[in-house]
Amino acid sequence: MAVLQELKAKFDEELSKISQLEKDRSRCLMNRRQLESQLTENNMVKEELERLEPTAEARENVRKRIEYITTEITRVESVLADSLTQIESQKESAEKARDNLKALLSKSSN
């Protein structure tokens, strides 16, 4: 019976890890959407500045913001890709724990 409880605890732990990874991924997706919005806004500012012909300093500030946001989007996309890999790995671990639990339950009921 202790083995059964241990396997169930392991399975529950694996499910908890998956849940946390999915929450982290969700936060990352929200962050990416925000960055995309900021990028769109800054591109609009850039276009407007080009029409108005403001100082070179203003154009340079906007260019740097766009560059920073683009870099952040790339970083977030990398984090999202990594999180997807971690989620898949965690799901495999959970499936193994579930299979071990099922096997033990099957043996104990026979």
GROMACS .gro file of C-alpha atoms in nm:
model
  110
    1MET     CA    1   0.000   0.000   0.000
    2ALA     CA    2   0.292   0.236   0.071
    3VAL     CA    3   0.416   0.185  -0.285
    4LEU     CA    4   0.073   0.279  -0.415
    5GLN     CA    5   0.070   0.598  -0.210
    6GLU     CA    6   0.423   0.678  -0.323
    7LEU     CA    7   0.331   0.631  -0.690
    8LYS     CA    8   0.016   0.840  -0.648
    9ALA     CA    9   0.218   1.115  -0.481
   10LYS     CA   10   0.469   1.104  -0.768
   11PHE     CA   11   0.187   1.127  -1.022
   12ASP     CA   12   0.027   1.419  -0.836
   13GLU     CA   13   0.365   1.593  -0.824
   14GLU     CA   14   0.410   1.548  -1.200
   15LEU     CA   15   0.064   1.695  -1.263
   16SER     CA   16   0.143   1.988  -1.036
   17LYS     CA   17   0.462   2.058  -1.230
   18ILE     CA   18   0.270   2.053  -1.558
   19SER     CA   19   0.018   2.297  -1.416
   20GLN     CA   20   0.293   2.536  -1.304
   21LEU     CA   21   0.470   2.515  -1.641
   22GLU     CA   22   0.143   2.592  -1.819
   23LYS     CA   23   0.085   2.894  -1.591
   24ASP     CA   24   0.438   3.017  -1.668
   25ARG     CA   25   0.374   2.971  -2.039
   26SER     CA   26   0.048   3.164  -2.011
   27ARG     CA   27   0.230   3.455  -1.842
   28CYS     CA   28   0.489   3.445  -2.118
   29LEU     CA   29   0.220   3.458  -2.385
   30MET     CA   30   0.061   3.755  -2.212
   31ASN     CA   31   0.401   3.926  -2.198
   32ARG     CA   32   0.452   3.860  -2.568
   33ARG     CA   33   0.112   4.011  -2.655
   34GLN     CA   34   0.202   4.320  -2.455
   35LEU     CA   35   0.536   4.349  -2.634
   36GLU     CA   36   0.364   4.312  -2.972
   37SER     CA   37   0.127   4.592  -2.875
   38GLN     CA   38   0.417   4.814  -2.770
   39LEU     CA   39   0.597   4.736  -3.094
   40THR     CA   40   0.291   4.835  -3.297
   41GLU     CA   41   0.254   5.159  -3.100
   42ASN     CA   42   0.621   5.247  -3.143
   43ASN     CA   43   0.611   5.172  -3.515
   44MET     CA   44   0.315   5.408  -3.544
   45VAL     CA   45   0.509   5.676  -3.353
   46LYS     CA   46   0.805   5.620  -3.582
   47GLU     CA   47   0.589   5.665  -3.892
   48GLU     CA   48   0.436   5.980  -3.747
   49LEU     CA   49   0.778   6.120  -3.657
   50GLU     CA   50   0.901   6.054  -4.008
   51ARG     CA   51   0.609   6.255  -4.147
   52LEU     CA   52   0.668   6.542  -3.907
   53GLU     CA   53   1.046   6.544  -3.951
   54PRO     CA   54   1.132   6.590  -3.581
   55THR     CA   55   1.479   6.600  -3.438
   56ALA     CA   56   1.719   6.315  -3.496
   57GLU     CA   57   1.719   6.249  -3.121
   58ALA     CA   58   1.347   6.170  -3.115
   59ARG     CA   59   1.381   5.936  -3.411
   60GLU     CA   60   1.679   5.765  -3.247
   61ASN     CA   61   1.485   5.716  -2.921
   62VAL     CA   62   1.198   5.552  -3.105
   63ARG     CA   63   1.438   5.339  -3.309
   64LYS     CA   64   1.606   5.218  -2.988
   65ARG     CA   65   1.269   5.137  -2.827
   66ILE     CA   66   1.167   4.937  -3.132
   67GLU     CA   67   1.500   4.755  -3.129
   68TYR     CA   68   1.464   4.675  -2.758
   69ILE     CA   69   1.106   4.552  -2.796
   70THR     CA   70   1.200   4.338  -3.095
   71THR     CA   71   1.484   4.184  -2.894
   72GLU     CA   72   1.246   4.118  -2.603
   73ILE     CA   73   0.995   3.951  -2.836
   74THR     CA   74   1.271   3.722  -2.963
   75ARG     CA   75   1.371   3.640  -2.605
   76VAL     CA   76   1.012   3.569  -2.503
   77GLU     CA   77   0.961   3.346  -2.806
   78SER     CA   78   1.268   3.148  -2.700
   79VAL     CA   79   1.129   3.116  -2.347
   80LEU     CA   80   0.795   3.002  -2.491
   81ALA     CA   81   0.966   2.737  -2.704
   82ASP     CA   82   1.161   2.615  -2.400
   83SER     CA   83   0.847   2.607  -2.187
   84LEU     CA   84   0.667   2.398  -2.448
   85THR     CA   85   0.955   2.150  -2.442
   86GLN     CA   86   0.943   2.139  -2.061
   87ILE     CA   87   0.568   2.086  -2.062
   88GLU     CA   88   0.599   1.796  -2.307
   89SER     CA   89   0.876   1.641  -2.098
   90GLN     CA   90   0.670   1.683  -1.782
   91LYS     CA   91   0.368   1.525  -1.950
   92GLU     CA   92   0.582   1.224  -2.042
   93SER     CA   93   0.693   1.194  -1.678
   94ALA     CA   94   0.332   1.217  -1.564
   95GLU     CA   95   0.230   0.948  -1.812
   96LYS     CA   96   0.505   0.718  -1.683
   97ALA     CA   97   0.393   0.779  -1.325
   98ARG     CA   98   0.032   0.711  -1.426
   99ASP     CA   99   0.133   0.390  -1.606
  100ASN     CA  100   0.329   0.272  -1.301
  101LEU     CA  101   0.029   0.349  -1.081
  102LYS     CA  102  -0.206   0.160  -1.315
  103ALA     CA  103   0.030  -0.137  -1.329
  104LEU     CA  104   0.048  -0.154  -0.950
  105LEU     CA  105  -0.329  -0.123  -0.918
  106SER     CA  106  -0.374  -0.395  -1.178
  107LYS     CA  107  -0.135  -0.627  -0.992
  108SER     CA  108  -0.300  -0.563  -0.657
  109SER     CA  109  -0.649  -0.629  -0.793
  110ASN     CA  110  -0.547  -0.962  -0.951
   0.00000   0.00000   0.00000
